[in-house]
Amino acid sequence: MLQVFKIVAMKLTQMTRRDAETFYAIHKERPFFGELVEYMTRGPIVAAVLEKENAVEDFRALIGATNPEEAAEGTIRKLYATSISENAVHGSDSDENAAIESAFHFRIGKIHFKLNFYNTKKASKISRLFIFKSALLFYFSI
């Protein structure tokens, strides 16, 4: 049976320079950091939380390698990315980072409510929800 991604939360937003620098702080020492921040603040993005079993692994297969030159044919990054810093789409690399990244773009209470709508198991913390049923944050630059 084909399992599709459920959209748990989605919004159109614009990252400020401070937002982008904070979100990508892990890459601060990388040579592409400045270009990445510039790209992410250039225009609006669509941020979303998706949910399904194996969401992180399946979505990362769909989007392809970070470097579009190394991405598999037919993946989002192979088709639409122009460079590592302008790679068209972000996808969380783990359930733990999905919880952190989702909280960055969405208020915790709002996502907690929406996740509970799709997930009948009660949980007191959003991170438990992400571990129970794999979810991820993704966004496209527009």
Tab-separated table of N, CA and C in Angstrom:
chain	number	residue	atom	x	y	z
A	1	MET	N	0.843	-1.179	0.000
A	1	MET	CA	0.000	0.000	0.000
A	1	MET	C	0.890	1.245	0.000
A	2	LEU	N	0.611	2.148	-0.896
A	2	LEU	CA	1.352	3.403	-1.001
A	2	LEU	C	0.963	4.308	0.155
A	3	GLN	N	1.952	4.778	0.877
A	3	GLN	CA	1.701	5.712	1.967
A	3	GLN	C	2.193	7.086	1.544
A	4	VAL	N	1.318	8.063	1.591
A	4	VAL	CA	1.676	9.415	1.176
A	4	VAL	C	1.999	10.269	2.391
A	5	PHE	N	2.666	11.381	2.148
A	5	PHE	CA	2.954	12.336	3.210
A	5	PHE	C	1.674	13.077	3.571
A	6	LYS	N	1.453	13.264	4.857
A	6	LYS	CA	0.352	14.109	5.331
A	6	LYS	C	0.943	15.476	5.637
A	7	ILE	N	0.284	16.540	5.207
A	7	ILE	CA	0.710	17.894	5.551
A	7	ILE	C	0.138	18.199	6.929
A	8	VAL	N	1.021	18.354	7.906
A	8	VAL	CA	0.623	18.610	9.281
A	8	VAL	C	0.517	20.104	9.542
A	9	ALA	N	1.435	20.863	8.983
A	9	ALA	CA	1.438	22.317	9.124
A	9	ALA	C	2.142	22.895	7.905
A	10	MET	N	1.687	24.061	7.446
A	10	MET	CA	2.314	24.707	6.294
A	10	MET	C	2.055	26.206	6.374
A	11	LYS	N	3.062	26.964	5.925
A	11	LYS	CA	2.858	28.408	5.866
A	11	LYS	C	3.816	29.023	4.849
A	12	LEU	N	3.393	30.143	4.300
A	12	LEU	CA	4.236	30.978	3.450
A	12	LEU	C	4.852	32.021	4.369
A	13	THR	N	6.171	32.166	4.314
A	13	THR	CA	6.850	33.087	5.217
A	13	THR	C	8.098	33.644	4.552
A	14	GLN	N	8.686	34.620	5.169
A	14	GLN	CA	9.937	35.210	4.693
A	14	GLN	C	10.924	35.175	5.848
A	15	MET	N	12.061	34.542	5.649
A	15	MET	CA	13.082	34.498	6.689
A	15	MET	C	13.858	35.814	6.700
A	16	THR	N	14.107	36.322	7.882
A	16	THR	CA	14.984	37.482	8.022
A	16	THR	C	16.426	36.980	7.994
A	17	ARG	N	17.368	37.888	7.883
A	17	ARG	CA	18.791	37.498	7.933
A	17	ARG	C	19.076	36.793	9.253
A	18	ARG	N	18.574	37.353	10.328
A	18	ARG	CA	18.797	36.739	11.650
A	18	ARG	C	18.191	35.330	11.709
A	19	ASP	N	16.976	35.171	11.173
A	19	ASP	CA	16.348	33.843	11.133
A	19	ASP	C	17.246	32.845	10.400
A	20	ALA	N	17.697	33.220	9.222
A	20	ALA	CA	18.505	32.316	8.403
A	20	ALA	C	19.837	32.001	9.071
A	21	GLU	N	20.464	32.997	9.649
A	21	GLU	CA	21.738	32.766	10.328
A	21	GLU	C	21.555	31.846	11.531
A	22	THR	N	20.455	32.000	12.236
A	22	THR	CA	20.164	31.137	13.385
A	22	THR	C	19.839	29.719	12.925
A	23	PHE	N	18.969	29.603	11.931
A	23	PHE	CA	18.547	28.292	11.448
A	23	PHE	C	19.729	27.496	10.899
A	24	TYR	N	20.622	28.159	10.190
A	24	TYR	CA	21.763	27.481	9.561
A	24	TYR	C	23.062	27.650	10.346
A	25	ALA	N	22.985	27.969	11.630
A	25	ALA	CA	24.177	28.195	12.446
A	25	ALA	C	25.152	27.020	12.396
A	26	ILE	N	24.653	25.826	12.239
A	26	ILE	CA	25.517	24.646	12.153
A	26	ILE	C	26.495	24.726	10.969
A	27	HIS	N	26.138	25.505	9.965
A	27	HIS	CA	26.978	25.645	8.766
A	27	HIS	C	27.815	26.928	8.766
A	28	LYS	N	27.854	27.627	9.874
A	28	LYS	CA	28.485	28.949	9.928
A	28	LYS	C	29.929	28.961	9.412
A	29	GLU	N	30.672	27.917	9.654
A	29	GLU	CA	32.073	27.866	9.240
A	29	GLU	C	32.258	27.341	7.811
A	30	ARG	N	31.192	26.940	7.181
A	30	ARG	CA	31.275	26.394	5.821
A	30	ARG	C	31.407	27.525	4.808
A	31	PRO	N	32.078	27.277	3.691
A	31	PRO	CA	32.297	28.343	2.701
A	31	PRO	C	31.011	28.847	2.041
A	32	PHE	N	29.963	28.043	2.058
A	32	PHE	CA	28.711	28.444	1.405
A	32	PHE	C	27.727	29.141	2.337
A	33	PHE	N	28.095	29.345	3.609
A	33	PHE	CA	27.167	29.910	4.595
A	33	PHE	C	26.594	31.263	4.168
A	34	GLY	N	27.431	32.186	3.763
A	34	GLY	CA	26.961	33.516	3.363
A	34	GLY	C	26.014	33.459	2.177
A	35	GLU	N	26.349	32.651	1.191
A	35	GLU	CA	25.477	32.496	0.016
A	35	GLU	C	24.143	31.864	0.406
A	36	LEU	N	24.189	30.897	1.322
A	36	LEU	CA	22.969	30.227	1.776
A	36	LEU	C	22.046	31.210	2.491
A	37	VAL	N	22.597	32.007	3.375
A	37	VAL	CA	21.810	33.012	4.099
A	37	VAL	C	21.212	34.018	3.111
A	38	GLU	N	22.011	34.467	2.165
A	38	GLU	CA	21.524	35.407	1.147
A	38	GLU	C	20.375	34.803	0.348
A	39	TYR	N	20.541	33.571	-0.074
A	39	TYR	CA	19.514	32.878	-0.859
A	39	TYR	C	18.219	32.731	-0.061
A	40	MET	N	18.339	32.329	1.198
A	40	MET	CA	17.149	32.065	1.993
A	40	MET	C	16.413	33.329	2.413
A	41	THR	N	17.059	34.479	2.336
A	41	THR	CA	16.399	35.732	2.696
A	41	THR	C	15.972	36.535	1.470
A	42	ARG	N	16.275	36.045	0.300
A	42	ARG	CA	15.991	36.754	-0.952
A	42	ARG	C	14.499	36.848	-1.262
A	43	GLY	N	13.730	35.857	-0.828
A	43	GLY	CA	12.308	35.837	-1.137
A	43	GLY	C	11.577	34.912	-0.185
A	44	PRO	N	10.269	34.765	-0.370
A	44	PRO	CA	9.483	33.926	0.537
A	44	PRO	C	9.795	32.437	0.370
A	45	ILE	N	9.459	31.687	1.415
A	45	ILE	CA	9.574	30.234	1.395
A	45	ILE	C	8.239	29.633	1.826
A	46	VAL	N	8.019	28.391	1.498
A	46	VAL	CA	6.902	27.629	2.029
A	46	VAL	C	7.504	26.623	3.008
A	47	ALA	N	7.207	26.810	4.287
A	47	ALA	CA	7.680	25.886	5.322
A	47	ALA	C	6.541	24.925	5.634
A	48	ALA	N	6.863	23.658	5.809
A	48	ALA	CA	5.826	22.671	6.083
A	48	ALA	C	6.373	21.547	6.947
A	49	VAL	N	5.484	20.935	7.676
A	49	VAL	CA	5.793	19.723	8.413
A	49	VAL	C	5.009	18.612	7.747
A	50	LEU	N	5.711	17.574	7.340
A	50	LEU	CA	5.096	16.411	6.707
A	50	LEU	C	5.211	15.225	7.641
A	51	GLU	N	4.267	14.301	7.516
A	51	GLU	CA	4.253	13.150	8.402
A	51	GLU	C	3.945	11.882	7.621
A	52	LYS	N	4.663	10.830	7.929
A	52	LYS	CA	4.402	9.469	7.451
A	52	LYS	C	5.450	8.565	8.065
A	53	GLU	N	5.257	7.284	7.983
A	53	GLU	CA	6.287	6.363	8.440
A	53	GLU	C	7.531	6.589	7.583
A	54	ASN	N	8.707	6.616	8.206
A	54	ASN	CA	9.979	6.826	7.506
A	54	ASN	C	10.006	8.135	6.715
A	55	ALA	N	9.381	9.168	7.252
A	55	ALA	CA	9.265	10.436	6.529
A	55	ALA	C	10.618	11.024	6.165
A	56	VAL	N	11.549	11.034	7.104
A	56	VAL	CA	12.845	11.667	6.838
A	56	VAL	C	13.561	10.942	5.706
A	57	GLU	N	13.690	9.642	5.827
A	57	GLU	CA	14.399	8.856	4.808
A	57	GLU	C	13.719	8.959	3.443
A	58	ASP	N	12.402	8.828	3.428
A	58	ASP	CA	11.672	8.869	2.152
A	58	ASP	C	11.743	10.246	1.496
A	59	PHE	N	11.624	11.310	2.301
A	59	PHE	CA	11.674	12.652	1.716
A	59	PHE	C	13.072	12.978	1.215
A	60	ARG	N	14.091	12.557	1.954
A	60	ARG	CA	15.460	12.819	1.512
A	60	ARG	C	15.753	12.074	0.206
A	61	ALA	N	15.161	10.912	0.019
A	61	ALA	CA	15.311	10.206	-1.256
A	61	ALA	C	14.615	10.992	-2.372
A	62	LEU	N	13.487	11.588	-2.080
A	62	LEU	CA	12.734	12.373	-3.054
A	62	LEU	C	13.472	13.650	-3.460
A	63	ILE	N	14.136	14.305	-2.494
A	63	ILE	CA	14.788	15.576	-2.813
A	63	ILE	C	16.187	15.404	-3.387
A	64	GLY	N	16.875	14.318	-3.049
A	64	GLY	CA	18.207	14.079	-3.588
A	64	GLY	C	19.325	14.668	-2.753
A	65	ALA	N	20.546	14.420	-3.172
A	65	ALA	CA	21.740	14.884	-2.470
A	65	ALA	C	21.786	16.406	-2.397
A	66	THR	N	22.415	16.919	-1.333
A	66	THR	CA	22.536	18.369	-1.137
A	66	THR	C	23.195	19.044	-2.335
A	67	ASN	N	24.233	18.425	-2.858
A	67	ASN	CA	24.908	18.947	-4.044
A	67	ASN	C	24.127	18.470	-5.273
A	68	PRO	N	23.521	19.385	-6.022
A	68	PRO	CA	22.704	18.965	-7.164
A	68	PRO	C	23.483	18.178	-8.217
A	69	GLU	N	24.802	18.374	-8.279
A	69	GLU	CA	25.608	17.609	-9.231
A	69	GLU	C	25.676	16.134	-8.850
A	70	GLU	N	25.469	15.833	-7.562
A	70	GLU	CA	25.511	14.460	-7.071
A	70	GLU	C	24.121	13.861	-6.885
A	71	ALA	N	23.071	14.670	-7.067
A	71	ALA	CA	21.699	14.204	-6.860
A	71	ALA	C	21.278	13.239	-7.971
A	72	ALA	N	20.474	12.265	-7.596
A	72	ALA	CA	19.978	11.279	-8.557
A	72	ALA	C	19.025	11.927	-9.553
A	73	GLU	N	19.000	11.387	-10.738
A	73	GLU	CA	18.085	11.878	-11.776
A	73	GLU	C	16.647	11.829	-11.270
A	74	GLY	N	15.880	12.847	-11.590
A	74	GLY	CA	14.474	12.896	-11.225
A	74	GLY	C	14.190	13.441	-9.835
A	75	THR	N	15.232	13.682	-9.027
A	75	THR	CA	14.999	14.248	-7.695
A	75	THR	C	14.790	15.757	-7.805
A	76	ILE	N	14.201	16.328	-6.774
A	76	ILE	CA	13.914	17.762	-6.772
A	76	ILE	C	15.188	18.579	-6.970
A	77	ARG	N	16.242	18.221	-6.261
A	77	ARG	CA	17.482	18.996	-6.376
A	77	ARG	C	18.151	18.811	-7.729
A	78	LYS	N	18.068	17.648	-8.314
A	78	LYS	CA	18.652	17.448	-9.644
A	78	LYS	C	17.918	18.316	-10.662
A	79	LEU	N	16.606	18.417	-10.503
A	79	LEU	CA	15.780	19.166	-11.446
A	79	LEU	C	15.821	20.682	-11.236
A	80	TYR	N	15.894	21.145	-9.970
A	80	TYR	CA	15.671	22.564	-9.711
A	80	TYR	C	16.795	23.308	-8.999
A	81	ALA	N	17.723	22.606	-8.369
A	81	ALA	CA	18.799	23.282	-7.635
A	81	ALA	C	19.857	23.795	-8.598
A	82	THR	N	20.510	24.880	-8.211
A	82	THR	CA	21.585	25.433	-9.039
A	82	THR	C	22.956	25.294	-8.389
A	83	SER	N	22.986	25.060	-7.060
A	83	SER	CA	24.254	24.919	-6.337
A	83	SER	C	23.956	24.346	-4.955
A	84	ILE	N	25.016	24.104	-4.182
A	84	ILE	CA	24.816	23.624	-2.806
A	84	ILE	C	24.062	24.656	-1.985
A	85	SER	N	24.392	25.923	-2.136
A	85	SER	CA	23.727	26.962	-1.346
A	85	SER	C	22.346	27.319	-1.881
A	86	GLU	N	22.089	27.036	-3.140
A	86	GLU	CA	20.766	27.279	-3.728
A	86	GLU	C	20.206	25.943	-4.201
A	87	ASN	N	19.987	25.051	-3.209
A	87	ASN	CA	19.607	23.685	-3.558
A	87	ASN	C	18.105	23.419	-3.556
A	88	ALA	N	17.309	24.458	-3.636
A	88	ALA	CA	15.877	24.407	-3.920
A	88	ALA	C	14.989	23.937	-2.769
A	89	VAL	N	15.463	23.048	-1.924
A	89	VAL	CA	14.587	22.476	-0.903
A	89	VAL	C	15.416	22.034	0.301
A	90	HIS	N	14.825	22.168	1.468
A	90	HIS	CA	15.457	21.682	2.698
A	90	HIS	C	14.633	20.524	3.215
A	91	GLY	N	15.280	19.513	3.738
A	91	GLY	CA	14.603	18.410	4.408
A	91	GLY	C	15.373	18.038	5.654
A	92	SER	N	14.690	17.862	6.766
A	92	SER	CA	15.344	17.475	8.013
A	92	SER	C	16.113	16.179	7.813
A	93	ASP	N	17.227	16.045	8.535
A	93	ASP	CA	18.049	14.847	8.380
A	93	ASP	C	17.815	13.810	9.470
A	94	SER	N	16.952	14.105	10.441
A	94	SER	CA	16.625	13.151	11.500
A	94	SER	C	15.310	13.569	12.149
A	95	ASP	N	14.684	12.643	12.865
A	95	ASP	CA	13.465	12.980	13.594
A	95	ASP	C	13.741	14.046	14.652
A	96	GLU	N	14.902	13.948	15.300
A	96	GLU	CA	15.251	14.922	16.333
A	96	GLU	C	15.394	16.320	15.732
A	97	ASN	N	16.089	16.433	14.609
A	97	ASN	CA	16.231	17.743	13.964
A	97	ASN	C	14.899	18.230	13.397
A	98	ALA	N	14.043	17.320	12.980
A	98	ALA	CA	12.715	17.723	12.497
A	98	ALA	C	11.941	18.431	13.595
A	99	ALA	N	12.026	17.924	14.813
A	99	ALA	CA	11.333	18.563	15.933
A	99	ALA	C	11.899	19.952	16.196
A	100	ILE	N	13.220	20.076	16.180
A	100	ILE	CA	13.876	21.365	16.411
A	100	ILE	C	13.540	22.347	15.298
A	101	GLU	N	13.669	21.896	14.059
A	101	GLU	CA	13.432	22.775	12.908
A	101	GLU	C	11.968	23.165	12.789
A	102	SER	N	11.069	22.250	13.106
A	102	SER	CA	9.641	22.567	13.062
A	102	SER	C	9.286	23.610	14.109
A	103	ALA	N	9.872	23.473	15.290
A	103	ALA	CA	9.626	24.455	16.348
A	103	ALA	C	10.158	25.829	15.953
A	104	PHE	N	11.198	25.868	15.140
A	104	PHE	CA	11.753	27.135	14.670
A	104	PHE	C	10.735	27.876	13.794
A	105	HIS	N	10.056	27.166	12.921
A	105	HIS	CA	9.143	27.791	11.963
A	105	HIS	C	7.688	27.870	12.430
A	106	PHE	N	7.323	27.048	13.414
A	106	PHE	CA	5.935	27.004	13.867
A	106	PHE	C	5.896	27.022	15.387
A	107	ARG	N	4.855	27.608	15.929
A	107	ARG	CA	4.679	27.565	17.387
A	107	ARG	C	4.434	26.125	17.798
A	108	ILE	N	5.061	25.707	18.863
A	108	ILE	CA	4.947	24.324	19.335
A	108	ILE	C	3.493	23.923	19.550
A	109	GLY	N	2.724	24.740	20.244
A	109	GLY	CA	1.338	24.392	20.545
A	109	GLY	C	0.521	24.145	19.297
A	110	LYS	N	0.759	24.935	18.263
A	110	LYS	CA	0.012	24.793	17.021
A	110	LYS	C	0.315	23.457	16.358
A	111	ILE	N	1.588	23.096	16.289
A	111	ILE	CA	1.952	21.816	15.684
A	111	ILE	C	1.483	20.671	16.562
A	112	HIS	N	1.619	20.812	17.878
A	112	HIS	CA	1.193	19.756	18.789
A	112	HIS	C	-0.281	19.438	18.549
A	113	PHE	N	-1.088	20.461	18.412
A	113	PHE	CA	-2.511	20.262	18.145
A	113	PHE	C	-2.719	19.550	16.815
A	114	LYS	N	-2.048	20.023	15.778
A	114	LYS	CA	-2.245	19.434	14.464
A	114	LYS	C	-1.708	18.009	14.403
A	115	LEU	N	-0.588	17.735	15.055
A	115	LEU	CA	-0.079	16.365	15.079
A	115	LEU	C	-1.044	15.451	15.811
A	116	ASN	N	-1.636	15.939	16.902
A	116	ASN	CA	-2.600	15.116	17.619
A	116	ASN	C	-3.837	14.856	16.768
A	117	PHE	N	-4.176	15.763	15.884
A	117	PHE	CA	-5.311	15.555	14.988
A	117	PHE	C	-5.072	14.338	14.100
A	118	TYR	N	-3.848	14.183	13.605
A	118	TYR	CA	-3.516	13.057	12.750
A	118	TYR	C	-3.102	11.824	13.537
A	119	ASN	N	-2.700	12.013	14.757
A	119	ASN	CA	-2.106	10.956	15.540
A	119	ASN	C	-2.918	10.805	16.812
A	120	THR	N	-3.669	9.739	16.935
A	120	THR	CA	-4.570	9.601	18.064
A	120	THR	C	-3.855	9.280	19.364
A	121	LYS	N	-2.602	8.866	19.300
A	121	LYS	CA	-1.853	8.616	20.537
A	121	LYS	C	-1.571	9.951	21.213
A	122	LYS	N	-1.829	10.027	22.501
A	122	LYS	CA	-1.557	11.244	23.269
A	122	LYS	C	-0.078	11.291	23.619
A	123	ALA	N	0.480	12.471	23.575
A	123	ALA	CA	1.872	12.664	23.981
A	123	ALA	C	1.989	14.050	24.581
A	124	SER	N	2.793	14.178	25.614
A	124	SER	CA	2.899	15.463	26.281
A	124	SER	C	3.913	16.378	25.619
A	125	LYS	N	4.831	15.827	24.842
A	125	LYS	CA	5.851	16.641	24.202
A	125	LYS	C	5.878	16.365	22.712
A	126	ILE	N	6.123	17.402	21.945
A	126	ILE	CA	6.156	17.263	20.494
A	126	ILE	C	7.236	16.288	20.044
A	127	SER	N	8.368	16.249	20.733
A	127	SER	CA	9.441	15.353	20.309
A	127	SER	C	8.983	13.905	20.380
A	128	ARG	N	8.139	13.566	21.323
A	128	ARG	CA	7.630	12.200	21.398
A	128	ARG	C	6.734	11.905	20.206
A	129	LEU	N	6.004	12.887	19.767
A	129	LEU	CA	5.162	12.685	18.591
A	129	LEU	C	6.015	12.424	17.360
A	130	PHE	N	7.109	13.173	17.230
A	130	PHE	CA	7.963	12.983	16.070
A	130	PHE	C	8.624	11.613	16.094
A	131	ILE	N	8.949	11.118	17.259
A	131	ILE	CA	9.572	9.805	17.344
A	131	ILE	C	8.530	8.719	17.087
A	132	PHE	N	7.327	8.901	17.587
A	132	PHE	CA	6.286	7.897	17.383
A	132	PHE	C	5.963	7.715	15.905
A	133	LYS	N	5.742	8.799	15.227
A	133	LYS	CA	5.397	8.742	13.812
A	133	LYS	C	6.298	9.728	13.103
A	134	SER	N	7.186	9.245	12.312
A	134	SER	CA	8.222	10.061	11.697
A	134	SER	C	7.640	11.270	10.979
A	135	ALA	N	8.244	12.419	11.209
A	135	ALA	CA	7.822	13.658	10.567
A	135	ALA	C	9.059	14.457	10.225
A	136	LEU	N	8.910	15.438	9.372
A	136	LEU	CA	10.042	16.272	9.019
A	136	LEU	C	9.577	17.649	8.637
A	137	LEU	N	10.502	18.566	8.684
A	137	LEU	CA	10.253	19.908	8.196
A	137	LEU	C	10.865	20.009	6.813
A	138	PHE	N	10.166	20.638	5.905
A	138	PHE	CA	10.771	20.926	4.617
A	138	PHE	C	10.325	22.307	4.190
A	139	TYR	N	11.047	22.878	3.307
A	139	TYR	CA	10.576	24.099	2.688
A	139	TYR	C	11.166	24.253	1.316
A	140	PHE	N	10.412	24.933	0.491
A	140	PHE	CA	10.829	25.300	-0.847
A	140	PHE	C	11.029	26.794	-0.887
A	141	SER	N	12.052	27.244	-1.556
A	141	SER	CA	12.187	28.667	-1.798
A	141	SER	C	11.381	28.990	-3.048
A	142	ILE	N	10.780	30.163	-3.045
A	142	ILE	CA	9.899	30.527	-4.160
A	142	ILE	C	10.563	31.572	-5.017
